[in-house]
Amino acid sequence: MKQIHESEIKNLIKMAFEAKERAYVPYSGFRVGACLKASSGAYYPGCNIENAAYSPTNCAERTALFRAVYEGEREFDAIAIASDSGNFTFPCGVCRQALAEFCGADMPVICTDPKGQYKITTLGELLPNAFLPKDLDI
Ligand code: THU
């Protein structure tokens, strides 16, 4: 796992919880926040944004990722995720794949519960053998 300091973990968790407040969730009522740290040092918070047609819903993790990529970021150090669930919130399968395009398998993924307790894993543990640009063989 890429090294990450305790103070950085706490900071990312705080920003993920703040991002959760911006969730647009009229259908599920399930608020999620994420905060992605780019290697540039910049932070990209994101929230889930739902849609009346349901499937266009965007998860918090992808909102954070797409904001960052739009700003020119291509390398990332860590992500934290927060929700109101009583359980630890891990990224969904689609977000794991979206993150794998830009984030290394060793990138820490910090999953919290509502009390702010956390579990750290890596993207590689969450999505082994991700389909990557190299797999296109072009
Ligand atoms: N959601 C996220 O934003 N991130 C996750 O990791 C899991 C699910 C959102 C999608 C939807 O708005 C709501 O949570 C319920 O699935």
mmCIF file of N, CA and C and ligand atoms in Angstrom:
data_model
loop_
_atom_site.group_PDB
_atom_site.id
_atom_site.type_symbol
_atom_site.label_atom_id
_atom_site.label_comp_id
_atom_site.label_asym_id
_atom_site.label_seq_id
_atom_site.Cartn_x
_atom_site.Cartn_y
_atom_site.Cartn_z
ATOM 1 N N MET A 1 0.847 -1.206 0.000
ATOM 2 C CA MET A 1 0.000 0.000 0.000
ATOM 3 C C MET A 1 0.880 1.253 0.000
ATOM 4 N N LYS A 2 0.469 2.217 -0.834
ATOM 5 C CA LYS A 2 1.155 3.510 -0.855
ATOM 6 C C LYS A 2 1.071 4.118 0.545
ATOM 7 N N GLN A 3 2.170 4.711 0.998
ATOM 8 C CA GLN A 3 2.180 5.259 2.356
ATOM 9 C C GLN A 3 1.238 6.453 2.508
ATOM 10 N N ILE A 4 0.584 6.497 3.668
ATOM 11 C CA ILE A 4 -0.284 7.644 3.956
ATOM 12 C C ILE A 4 -0.237 7.914 5.456
ATOM 13 N N HIS A 5 -0.066 9.195 5.800
ATOM 14 C CA HIS A 5 0.032 9.552 7.213
ATOM 15 C C HIS A 5 -1.345 9.579 7.871
ATOM 16 N N GLU A 6 -1.345 9.324 9.164
ATOM 17 C CA GLU A 6 -2.581 9.348 9.959
ATOM 18 C C GLU A 6 -3.301 10.695 9.819
ATOM 19 N N SER A 7 -2.535 11.787 9.817
ATOM 20 C CA SER A 7 -3.151 13.117 9.715
ATOM 21 C C SER A 7 -3.835 13.290 8.348
ATOM 22 N N GLU A 8 -3.235 12.705 7.321
ATOM 23 C CA GLU A 8 -3.829 12.789 5.973
ATOM 24 C C GLU A 8 -5.112 11.962 5.902
ATOM 25 N N ILE A 9 -5.100 10.819 6.559
ATOM 26 C CA ILE A 9 -6.305 9.970 6.601
ATOM 27 C C ILE A 9 -7.444 10.758 7.243
ATOM 28 N N LYS A 10 -7.152 11.380 8.376
ATOM 29 C CA LYS A 10 -8.171 12.136 9.114
ATOM 30 C C LYS A 10 -8.716 13.285 8.271
ATOM 31 N N ASN A 11 -7.798 13.946 7.573
ATOM 32 C CA ASN A 11 -8.171 15.076 6.719
ATOM 33 C C ASN A 11 -9.100 14.624 5.580
ATOM 34 N N LEU A 12 -8.751 13.530 4.931
ATOM 35 C CA LEU A 12 -9.578 13.017 3.829
ATOM 36 C C LEU A 12 -10.953 12.581 4.338
ATOM 37 N N ILE A 13 -10.971 11.974 5.506
ATOM 38 C CA ILE A 13 -12.248 11.534 6.081
ATOM 39 C C ILE A 13 -13.137 12.748 6.358
ATOM 40 N N LYS A 14 -12.549 13.780 6.924
ATOM 41 C CA LYS A 14 -13.312 14.997 7.232
ATOM 42 C C LYS A 14 -13.907 15.578 5.944
ATOM 43 N N MET A 15 -13.113 15.628 4.895
ATOM 44 C CA MET A 15 -13.587 16.207 3.632
ATOM 45 C C MET A 15 -14.652 15.321 2.975
ATOM 46 N N ALA A 16 -14.544 14.018 3.142
ATOM 47 C CA ALA A 16 -15.561 13.103 2.587
ATOM 48 C C ALA A 16 -16.888 13.313 3.321
ATOM 49 N N PHE A 17 -16.820 13.485 4.641
ATOM 50 C CA PHE A 17 -18.054 13.726 5.406
ATOM 51 C C PHE A 17 -18.670 15.066 5.014
ATOM 52 N N GLU A 18 -17.845 16.070 4.792
ATOM 53 C CA GLU A 18 -18.366 17.378 4.362
ATOM 54 C C GLU A 18 -19.020 17.262 2.986
ATOM 55 N N ALA A 19 -18.392 16.503 2.095
ATOM 56 C CA ALA A 19 -18.917 16.335 0.728
ATOM 57 C C ALA A 19 -20.284 15.657 0.745
ATOM 58 N N LYS A 20 -20.471 14.762 1.685
ATOM 59 C CA LYS A 20 -21.747 14.032 1.813
ATOM 60 C C LYS A 20 -22.920 15.001 1.974
ATOM 61 N N GLU A 21 -22.683 16.136 2.596
ATOM 62 C CA GLU A 21 -23.740 17.134 2.824
ATOM 63 C C GLU A 21 -24.285 17.685 1.510
ATOM 64 N N ARG A 22 -23.532 17.537 0.442
ATOM 65 C CA ARG A 22 -23.954 18.094 -0.854
ATOM 66 C C ARG A 22 -24.674 17.068 -1.721
ATOM 67 N N ALA A 23 -24.873 15.870 -1.201
ATOM 68 C CA ALA A 23 -25.493 14.800 -1.989
ATOM 69 C C ALA A 23 -26.881 15.226 -2.497
ATOM 70 N N TYR A 24 -27.177 14.834 -3.724
ATOM 71 C CA TYR A 24 -28.505 15.055 -4.317
ATOM 72 C C TYR A 24 -29.154 13.679 -4.419
ATOM 73 N N VAL A 25 -30.002 13.347 -3.430
ATOM 74 C CA VAL A 25 -30.500 11.971 -3.304
ATOM 75 C C VAL A 25 -32.013 11.909 -3.065
ATOM 76 N N PRO A 26 -32.826 12.511 -3.976
ATOM 77 C CA PRO A 26 -34.272 12.503 -3.743
ATOM 78 C C PRO A 26 -34.889 11.111 -3.826
ATOM 79 N N TYR A 27 -34.204 10.146 -4.408
ATOM 80 C CA TYR A 27 -34.801 8.815 -4.623
ATOM 81 C C TYR A 27 -34.388 7.803 -3.571
ATOM 82 N N SER A 28 -33.100 7.739 -3.265
ATOM 83 C CA SER A 28 -32.658 6.752 -2.265
ATOM 84 C C SER A 28 -32.564 7.355 -0.872
ATOM 85 N N GLY A 29 -32.354 8.644 -0.789
ATOM 86 C CA GLY A 29 -32.119 9.266 0.518
ATOM 87 C C GLY A 29 -30.781 8.857 1.118
ATOM 88 N N PHE A 30 -29.971 8.146 0.354
ATOM 89 C CA PHE A 30 -28.692 7.615 0.853
ATOM 90 C C PHE A 30 -27.549 8.537 0.418
ATOM 91 N N ARG A 31 -27.070 9.325 1.358
ATOM 92 C CA ARG A 31 -26.041 10.314 1.034
ATOM 93 C C ARG A 31 -24.649 9.690 1.093
ATOM 94 N N VAL A 32 -23.855 9.982 0.063
ATOM 95 C CA VAL A 32 -22.470 9.508 0.050
ATOM 96 C C VAL A 32 -21.564 10.685 -0.299
ATOM 97 N N GLY A 33 -20.427 10.744 0.351
ATOM 98 C CA GLY A 33 -19.400 11.741 0.039
ATOM 99 C C GLY A 33 -18.080 11.035 -0.170
ATOM 100 N N ALA A 34 -17.238 11.608 -1.007
ATOM 101 C CA ALA A 34 -15.906 11.037 -1.221
ATOM 102 C C ALA A 34 -14.928 12.187 -1.338
ATOM 103 N N CYS A 35 -13.679 11.912 -1.030
ATOM 104 C CA CYS A 35 -12.642 12.909 -1.290
ATOM 105 C C CYS A 35 -11.413 12.204 -1.835
ATOM 106 N N LEU A 36 -11.015 12.633 -3.017
ATOM 107 C CA LEU A 36 -9.877 12.054 -3.717
ATOM 108 C C LEU A 36 -8.717 13.041 -3.611
ATOM 109 N N LYS A 37 -7.544 12.534 -3.253
ATOM 110 C CA LYS A 37 -6.365 13.415 -3.220
ATOM 111 C C LYS A 37 -5.494 13.118 -4.424
ATOM 112 N N ALA A 38 -5.232 14.172 -5.214
ATOM 113 C CA ALA A 38 -4.366 14.021 -6.386
ATOM 114 C C ALA A 38 -2.904 14.120 -5.962
ATOM 115 N N SER A 39 -2.019 13.584 -6.798
ATOM 116 C CA SER A 39 -0.578 13.642 -6.491
ATOM 117 C C SER A 39 -0.059 15.077 -6.532
ATOM 118 N N SER A 40 -0.797 15.977 -7.180
ATOM 119 C CA SER A 40 -0.441 17.401 -7.189
ATOM 120 C C SER A 40 -0.595 18.021 -5.809
ATOM 121 N N GLY A 41 -1.349 17.328 -4.935
ATOM 122 C CA GLY A 41 -1.636 17.866 -3.604
ATOM 123 C C GLY A 41 -3.047 18.414 -3.483
ATOM 124 N N ALA A 42 -3.735 18.525 -4.629
ATOM 125 C CA ALA A 42 -5.102 19.079 -4.599
ATOM 126 C C ALA A 42 -6.117 18.018 -4.160
ATOM 127 N N TYR A 43 -7.187 18.496 -3.537
ATOM 128 C CA TYR A 43 -8.268 17.614 -3.062
ATOM 129 C C TYR A 43 -9.496 17.803 -3.947
ATOM 130 N N TYR A 44 -10.170 16.691 -4.245
ATOM 131 C CA TYR A 44 -11.373 16.728 -5.062
ATOM 132 C C TYR A 44 -12.501 16.003 -4.347
ATOM 133 N N PRO A 45 -13.355 16.756 -3.668
ATOM 134 C CA PRO A 45 -14.514 16.137 -3.017
ATOM 135 C C PRO A 45 -15.616 15.895 -4.052
ATOM 136 N N GLY A 46 -16.453 14.911 -3.775
ATOM 137 C CA GLY A 46 -17.601 14.630 -4.646
ATOM 138 C C GLY A 46 -18.731 14.025 -3.834
ATOM 139 N N CYS A 47 -19.961 14.138 -4.374
ATOM 140 C CA CYS A 47 -21.124 13.539 -3.719
ATOM 141 C C CYS A 47 -21.894 12.731 -4.757
ATOM 142 N N ASN A 48 -22.815 11.901 -4.297
ATOM 143 C CA ASN A 48 -23.662 11.202 -5.275
ATOM 144 C C ASN A 48 -24.747 12.146 -5.789
ATOM 145 N N ILE A 49 -25.056 11.970 -7.060
ATOM 146 C CA ILE A 49 -26.033 12.822 -7.751
ATOM 147 C C ILE A 49 -26.997 11.893 -8.476
ATOM 148 N N GLU A 50 -28.233 11.841 -7.964
ATOM 149 C CA GLU A 50 -29.198 10.889 -8.515
ATOM 150 C C GLU A 50 -30.000 11.503 -9.661
ATOM 151 N N ASN A 51 -30.810 10.656 -10.282
ATOM 152 C CA ASN A 51 -31.552 11.069 -11.472
ATOM 153 C C ASN A 51 -32.899 10.362 -11.489
ATOM 154 N N ALA A 52 -33.924 11.059 -11.973
ATOM 155 C CA ALA A 52 -35.269 10.491 -12.027
ATOM 156 C C ALA A 52 -35.310 9.225 -12.877
ATOM 157 N N ALA A 53 -34.387 9.093 -13.824
ATOM 158 C CA ALA A 53 -34.319 7.878 -14.649
ATOM 159 C C ALA A 53 -33.436 6.814 -13.972
ATOM 160 N N TYR A 54 -33.034 7.067 -12.756
ATOM 161 C CA TYR A 54 -32.242 6.154 -11.909
ATOM 162 C C TYR A 54 -30.860 5.795 -12.453
ATOM 163 N N SER A 55 -30.787 5.169 -13.632
ATOM 164 C CA SER A 55 -29.468 4.661 -14.055
ATOM 165 C C SER A 55 -28.418 5.748 -14.321
ATOM 166 N N PRO A 56 -28.807 6.980 -14.672
ATOM 167 C CA PRO A 56 -27.757 7.996 -14.839
ATOM 168 C C PRO A 56 -27.143 8.469 -13.519
ATOM 169 N N THR A 57 -27.622 7.956 -12.413
ATOM 170 C CA THR A 57 -27.074 8.336 -11.098
ATOM 171 C C THR A 57 -25.563 8.200 -11.077
ATOM 172 N N ASN A 58 -24.917 9.213 -10.508
ATOM 173 C CA ASN A 58 -23.456 9.180 -10.401
ATOM 174 C C ASN A 58 -23.049 9.058 -8.933
ATOM 175 N N CYS A 59 -22.220 8.090 -8.650
ATOM 176 C CA CYS A 59 -21.738 7.896 -7.277
ATOM 177 C C CYS A 59 -20.774 9.010 -6.869
ATOM 178 N N ALA A 60 -20.630 9.170 -5.579
ATOM 179 C CA ALA A 60 -19.737 10.194 -5.027
ATOM 180 C C ALA A 60 -18.296 10.023 -5.523
ATOM 181 N N GLU A 61 -17.857 8.785 -5.585
ATOM 182 C CA GLU A 61 -16.464 8.523 -5.969
ATOM 183 C C GLU A 61 -16.202 8.974 -7.399
ATOM 184 N N ARG A 62 -17.178 8.714 -8.294
ATOM 185 C CA ARG A 62 -16.970 9.124 -9.687
ATOM 186 C C ARG A 62 -17.135 10.624 -9.860
ATOM 187 N N THR A 63 -17.995 11.240 -9.064
ATOM 188 C CA THR A 63 -18.080 12.709 -9.128
ATOM 189 C C THR A 63 -16.722 13.303 -8.782
ATOM 190 N N ALA A 64 -16.100 12.790 -7.738
ATOM 191 C CA ALA A 64 -14.775 13.281 -7.319
ATOM 192 C C ALA A 64 -13.744 13.025 -8.421
ATOM 193 N N LEU A 65 -13.760 11.806 -8.958
ATOM 194 C CA LEU A 65 -12.776 11.443 -9.988
ATOM 195 C C LEU A 65 -12.932 12.301 -11.234
ATOM 196 N N PHE A 66 -14.164 12.476 -11.687
ATOM 197 C CA PHE A 66 -14.368 13.200 -12.947
ATOM 198 C C PHE A 66 -14.066 14.692 -12.784
ATOM 199 N N ARG A 67 -14.348 15.218 -11.618
ATOM 200 C CA ARG A 67 -13.965 16.611 -11.372
ATOM 201 C C ARG A 67 -12.453 16.760 -11.497
ATOM 202 N N ALA A 68 -11.746 15.817 -10.911
ATOM 203 C CA ALA A 68 -10.277 15.883 -10.888
ATOM 204 C C ALA A 68 -9.695 15.719 -12.291
ATOM 205 N N VAL A 69 -10.222 14.746 -13.025
ATOM 206 C CA VAL A 69 -9.690 14.490 -14.369
ATOM 207 C C VAL A 69 -9.958 15.695 -15.268
ATOM 208 N N TYR A 70 -11.128 16.289 -15.103
ATOM 209 C CA TYR A 70 -11.429 17.498 -15.880
ATOM 210 C C TYR A 70 -10.396 18.594 -15.605
ATOM 211 N N GLU A 71 -9.948 18.675 -14.355
ATOM 212 C CA GLU A 71 -8.979 19.709 -13.976
ATOM 213 C C GLU A 71 -7.555 19.360 -14.426
ATOM 214 N N GLY A 72 -7.397 18.201 -15.062
ATOM 215 C CA GLY A 72 -6.071 17.843 -15.595
ATOM 216 C C GLY A 72 -5.306 16.838 -14.763
ATOM 217 N N GLU A 73 -5.871 16.408 -13.638
ATOM 218 C CA GLU A 73 -5.193 15.439 -12.771
ATOM 219 C C GLU A 73 -5.213 14.058 -13.426
ATOM 220 N N ARG A 74 -4.114 13.330 -13.277
ATOM 221 C CA ARG A 74 -4.049 11.976 -13.832
ATOM 222 C C ARG A 74 -3.481 10.967 -12.838
ATOM 223 N N GLU A 75 -2.979 11.469 -11.693
ATOM 224 C CA GLU A 75 -2.395 10.560 -10.694
ATOM 225 C C GLU A 75 -2.946 10.901 -9.317
ATOM 226 N N PHE A 76 -3.176 9.838 -8.535
ATOM 227 C CA PHE A 76 -3.860 10.042 -7.261
ATOM 228 C C PHE A 76 -3.192 9.273 -6.132
ATOM 229 N N ASP A 77 -3.335 9.830 -4.924
ATOM 230 C CA ASP A 77 -2.665 9.249 -3.749
ATOM 231 C C ASP A 77 -3.597 8.452 -2.853
ATOM 232 N N ALA A 78 -4.870 8.869 -2.754
ATOM 233 C CA ALA A 78 -5.792 8.193 -1.829
ATOM 234 C C ALA A 78 -7.211 8.699 -2.047
ATOM 235 N N ILE A 79 -8.180 7.900 -1.560
ATOM 236 C CA ILE A 79 -9.580 8.344 -1.571
ATOM 237 C C ILE A 79 -10.225 7.921 -0.260
ATOM 238 N N ALA A 80 -11.109 8.770 0.255
ATOM 239 C CA ALA A 80 -11.913 8.422 1.433
ATOM 240 C C ALA A 80 -13.383 8.489 1.045
ATOM 241 N N ILE A 81 -14.184 7.633 1.668
ATOM 242 C CA ILE A 81 -15.613 7.537 1.360
ATOM 243 C C ILE A 81 -16.411 7.575 2.656
ATOM 244 N N ALA A 82 -17.518 8.336 2.641
ATOM 245 C CA ALA A 82 -18.368 8.442 3.829
ATOM 246 C C ALA A 82 -19.837 8.337 3.434
ATOM 247 N N SER A 83 -20.639 7.720 4.283
ATOM 248 C CA SER A 83 -22.085 7.675 4.026
ATOM 249 C C SER A 83 -22.808 7.663 5.369
ATOM 250 N N ASP A 84 -24.141 7.568 5.309
ATOM 251 C CA ASP A 84 -24.928 7.500 6.540
ATOM 252 C C ASP A 84 -25.182 6.062 6.969
ATOM 253 N N SER A 85 -24.704 5.121 6.169
ATOM 254 C CA SER A 85 -24.956 3.706 6.457
ATOM 255 C C SER A 85 -24.334 3.299 7.791
ATOM 256 N N GLY A 86 -24.971 2.372 8.457
ATOM 257 C CA GLY A 86 -24.413 1.849 9.700
ATOM 258 C C GLY A 86 -23.189 0.987 9.463
ATOM 259 N N ASN A 87 -22.984 0.594 8.218
ATOM 260 C CA ASN A 87 -21.829 -0.243 7.875
ATOM 261 C C ASN A 87 -20.723 0.602 7.260
ATOM 262 N N PHE A 88 -19.570 0.013 7.121
ATOM 263 C CA PHE A 88 -18.494 0.690 6.398
ATOM 264 C C PHE A 88 -18.895 0.750 4.926
ATOM 265 N N THR A 89 -18.668 1.894 4.299
ATOM 266 C CA THR A 89 -19.039 2.052 2.897
ATOM 267 C C THR A 89 -17.826 1.865 1.999
ATOM 268 N N PHE A 90 -17.925 0.849 1.149
ATOM 269 C CA PHE A 90 -16.880 0.568 0.167
ATOM 270 C C PHE A 90 -17.381 1.036 -1.203
ATOM 271 N N PRO A 91 -16.476 1.368 -2.117
ATOM 272 C CA PRO A 91 -16.933 1.808 -3.442
ATOM 273 C C PRO A 91 -17.602 0.691 -4.228
ATOM 274 N N CYS A 92 -18.599 1.038 -5.022
ATOM 275 C CA CYS A 92 -19.292 0.040 -5.841
ATOM 276 C C CYS A 92 -18.360 -0.449 -6.960
ATOM 277 N N GLY A 93 -18.775 -1.482 -7.641
ATOM 278 C CA GLY A 93 -17.947 -2.079 -8.691
ATOM 279 C C GLY A 93 -17.640 -1.130 -9.837
ATOM 280 N N VAL A 94 -18.632 -0.326 -10.221
ATOM 281 C CA VAL A 94 -18.414 0.613 -11.327
ATOM 282 C C VAL A 94 -17.348 1.632 -10.935
ATOM 283 N N CYS A 95 -17.427 2.131 -9.707
ATOM 284 C CA CYS A 95 -16.441 3.123 -9.258
ATOM 285 C C CYS A 95 -15.046 2.504 -9.128
ATOM 286 N N ARG A 96 -14.969 1.263 -8.716
ATOM 287 C CA ARG A 96 -13.663 0.586 -8.642
ATOM 288 C C ARG A 96 -13.014 0.584 -10.018
ATOM 289 N N GLN A 97 -13.799 0.243 -11.038
ATOM 290 C CA GLN A 97 -13.271 0.202 -12.405
ATOM 291 C C GLN A 97 -12.901 1.608 -12.880
ATOM 292 N N ALA A 98 -13.744 2.578 -12.613
ATOM 293 C CA ALA A 98 -13.464 3.958 -13.046
ATOM 294 C C ALA A 98 -12.176 4.463 -12.392
ATOM 295 N N LEU A 99 -12.004 4.177 -11.113
ATOM 296 C CA LEU A 99 -10.799 4.615 -10.405
ATOM 297 C C LEU A 99 -9.551 3.915 -10.950
ATOM 298 N N ALA A 100 -9.697 2.634 -11.317
ATOM 299 C CA ALA A 100 -8.543 1.848 -11.770
ATOM 300 C C ALA A 100 -7.908 2.422 -13.039
ATOM 301 N N GLU A 101 -8.675 3.174 -13.812
ATOM 302 C CA GLU A 101 -8.131 3.798 -15.026
ATOM 303 C C GLU A 101 -6.978 4.758 -14.679
ATOM 304 N N PHE A 102 -7.073 5.399 -13.503
ATOM 305 C CA PHE A 102 -6.106 6.440 -13.138
ATOM 306 C C PHE A 102 -5.322 6.153 -11.859
ATOM 307 N N CYS A 103 -5.844 5.295 -11.008
ATOM 308 C CA CYS A 103 -5.230 5.102 -9.684
ATOM 309 C C CYS A 103 -4.533 3.751 -9.631
ATOM 310 N N GLY A 104 -3.370 3.714 -9.020
ATOM 311 C CA GLY A 104 -2.613 2.475 -8.912
ATOM 312 C C GLY A 104 -3.301 1.463 -8.004
ATOM 313 N N ALA A 105 -2.939 0.190 -8.200
ATOM 314 C CA ALA A 105 -3.499 -0.885 -7.383
ATOM 315 C C ALA A 105 -3.107 -0.713 -5.912
ATOM 316 N N ASP A 106 -2.039 0.045 -5.670
ATOM 317 C CA ASP A 106 -1.562 0.242 -4.291
ATOM 318 C C ASP A 106 -2.175 1.477 -3.626
ATOM 319 N N MET A 107 -3.096 2.137 -4.321
ATOM 320 C CA MET A 107 -3.687 3.359 -3.737
ATOM 321 C C MET A 107 -4.590 3.028 -2.554
ATOM 322 N N PRO A 108 -4.385 3.692 -1.416
ATOM 323 C CA PRO A 108 -5.253 3.455 -0.263
ATOM 324 C C PRO A 108 -6.685 3.923 -0.501
ATOM 325 N N VAL A 109 -7.626 3.077 -0.115
ATOM 326 C CA VAL A 109 -9.062 3.407 -0.172
ATOM 327 C C VAL A 109 -9.549 3.359 1.274
ATOM 328 N N ILE A 110 -9.972 4.509 1.772
ATOM 329 C CA ILE A 110 -10.348 4.646 3.185
ATOM 330 C C ILE A 110 -11.871 4.602 3.282
ATOM 331 N N CYS A 111 -12.389 3.550 3.890
ATOM 332 C CA CYS A 111 -13.835 3.347 3.976
ATOM 333 C C CYS A 111 -14.278 3.602 5.403
ATOM 334 N N THR A 112 -15.255 4.495 5.571
ATOM 335 C CA THR A 112 -15.651 4.890 6.923
ATOM 336 C C THR A 112 -17.027 4.350 7.294
ATOM 337 N N ASP A 113 -17.313 4.410 8.593
ATOM 338 C CA ASP A 113 -18.690 4.232 9.056
ATOM 339 C C ASP A 113 -19.139 5.583 9.625
ATOM 340 N N PRO A 114 -20.419 5.730 9.979
ATOM 341 C CA PRO A 114 -20.903 7.061 10.382
ATOM 342 C C PRO A 114 -20.237 7.621 11.646
ATOM 343 N N LYS A 115 -19.627 6.742 12.441
ATOM 344 C CA LYS A 115 -18.925 7.241 13.629
ATOM 345 C C LYS A 115 -17.549 7.795 13.272
ATOM 346 N N GLY A 116 -17.168 7.621 12.000
ATOM 347 C CA GLY A 116 -15.855 8.110 11.586
ATOM 348 C C GLY A 116 -14.763 7.069 11.767
ATOM 349 N N GLN A 117 -15.157 5.853 12.178
ATOM 350 C CA GLN A 117 -14.171 4.771 12.219
ATOM 351 C C GLN A 117 -13.862 4.393 10.780
ATOM 352 N N TYR A 118 -12.683 3.854 10.548
ATOM 353 C CA TYR A 118 -12.354 3.537 9.161
ATOM 354 C C TYR A 118 -11.605 2.219 9.008
ATOM 355 N N LYS A 119 -11.706 1.696 7.771
ATOM 356 C CA LYS A 119 -10.931 0.535 7.345
ATOM 357 C C LYS A 119 -10.180 0.978 6.105
ATOM 358 N N ILE A 120 -8.919 0.621 6.020
ATOM 359 C CA ILE A 120 -8.164 0.967 4.813
ATOM 360 C C ILE A 120 -7.849 -0.287 4.026
ATOM 361 N N THR A 121 -8.130 -0.210 2.734
ATOM 362 C CA THR A 121 -7.746 -1.285 1.838
ATOM 363 C C THR A 121 -7.080 -0.618 0.639
ATOM 364 N N THR A 122 -6.842 -1.391 -0.413
ATOM 365 C CA THR A 122 -6.265 -0.795 -1.621
ATOM 366 C C THR A 122 -7.197 -1.075 -2.795
ATOM 367 N N LEU A 123 -7.015 -0.286 -3.833
ATOM 368 C CA LEU A 123 -7.836 -0.485 -5.031
ATOM 369 C C LEU A 123 -7.579 -1.874 -5.619
ATOM 370 N N GLY A 124 -6.342 -2.329 -5.567
ATOM 371 C CA GLY A 124 -5.999 -3.650 -6.097
ATOM 372 C C GLY A 124 -6.687 -4.780 -5.342
ATOM 373 N N GLU A 125 -6.862 -4.578 -4.040
ATOM 374 C CA GLU A 125 -7.586 -5.593 -3.256
ATOM 375 C C GLU A 125 -9.066 -5.595 -3.612
ATOM 376 N N LEU A 126 -9.584 -4.414 -3.886
ATOM 377 C CA LEU A 126 -11.017 -4.289 -4.195
ATOM 378 C C LEU A 126 -11.341 -4.718 -5.627
ATOM 379 N N LEU A 127 -10.352 -4.584 -6.527
ATOM 380 C CA LEU A 127 -10.589 -4.954 -7.929
ATOM 381 C C LEU A 127 -9.331 -5.603 -8.505
ATOM 382 N N PRO A 128 -9.116 -6.863 -8.152
ATOM 383 C CA PRO A 128 -7.932 -7.546 -8.699
ATOM 384 C C PRO A 128 -8.070 -7.692 -10.209
ATOM 385 N N ASN A 129 -6.960 -7.645 -10.902
ATOM 386 C CA ASN A 129 -6.960 -7.822 -12.365
ATOM 387 C C ASN A 129 -7.931 -6.879 -13.068
ATOM 388 N N ALA A 130 -7.919 -5.634 -12.637
ATOM 389 C CA ALA A 130 -8.779 -4.631 -13.290
ATOM 390 C C ALA A 130 -8.484 -4.597 -14.782
ATOM 391 N N PHE A 131 -9.466 -4.275 -15.563
ATOM 392 C CA PHE A 131 -9.253 -4.084 -17.003
ATOM 393 C C PHE A 131 -8.655 -2.699 -17.188
ATOM 394 N N LEU A 132 -7.429 -2.652 -17.739
ATOM 395 C CA LEU A 132 -6.685 -1.394 -17.811
ATOM 396 C C LEU A 132 -6.377 -1.027 -19.261
ATOM 397 N N PRO A 133 -5.927 0.216 -19.484
ATOM 398 C CA PRO A 133 -5.617 0.629 -20.858
ATOM 399 C C PRO A 133 -4.706 -0.369 -21.575
ATOM 400 N N LYS A 134 -3.741 -0.943 -20.860
ATOM 401 C CA LYS A 134 -2.810 -1.896 -21.494
ATOM 402 C C LYS A 134 -3.527 -3.132 -22.038
ATOM 403 N N ASP A 135 -4.652 -3.455 -21.468
ATOM 404 C CA ASP A 135 -5.391 -4.658 -21.882
ATOM 405 C C ASP A 135 -6.092 -4.485 -23.229
ATOM 406 N N LEU A 136 -6.179 -3.259 -23.691
ATOM 407 C CA LEU A 136 -6.806 -3.026 -24.992
ATOM 408 C C LEU A 136 -5.895 -3.496 -26.114
ATOM 409 N N ASP A 137 -4.576 -3.597 -25.805
ATOM 410 C CA ASP A 137 -3.613 -4.134 -26.781
ATOM 411 C C ASP A 137 -3.599 -3.316 -28.066
ATOM 412 N N ILE A 138 -3.715 -1.987 -27.917
ATOM 413 C CA ILE A 138 -3.679 -1.182 -29.150
ATOM 414 C C ILE A 138 -2.543 -0.184 -29.088
HETATM 415 N N1 THU B 1 -23.477 5.259 -3.989
HETATM 416 C C1 THU B 1 -22.343 6.007 -3.998
HETATM 417 O O1 THU B 1 -22.368 7.216 -4.219
HETATM 418 N N2 THU B 1 -21.163 5.380 -3.748
HETATM 419 C C2 THU B 1 -21.044 4.078 -3.399
HETATM 420 O O2 THU B 1 -19.936 3.620 -3.175
HETATM 421 C C3 THU B 1 -22.244 3.239 -3.263
HETATM 422 C C4 THU B 1 -23.499 3.830 -3.783
HETATM 423 C C5 THU B 1 -24.766 5.947 -4.190
HETATM 424 C C6 THU B 1 -25.493 5.664 -5.467
HETATM 425 C C7 THU B 1 -26.923 5.997 -5.077
HETATM 426 O O3 THU B 1 -27.131 7.380 -5.195
HETATM 427 C C8 THU B 1 -27.005 5.645 -3.599
HETATM 428 O O4 THU B 1 -25.651 5.584 -3.145
HETATM 429 C C9 THU B 1 -27.696 4.335 -3.298
HETATM 430 O O5 THU B 1 -27.129 3.304 -4.032
#
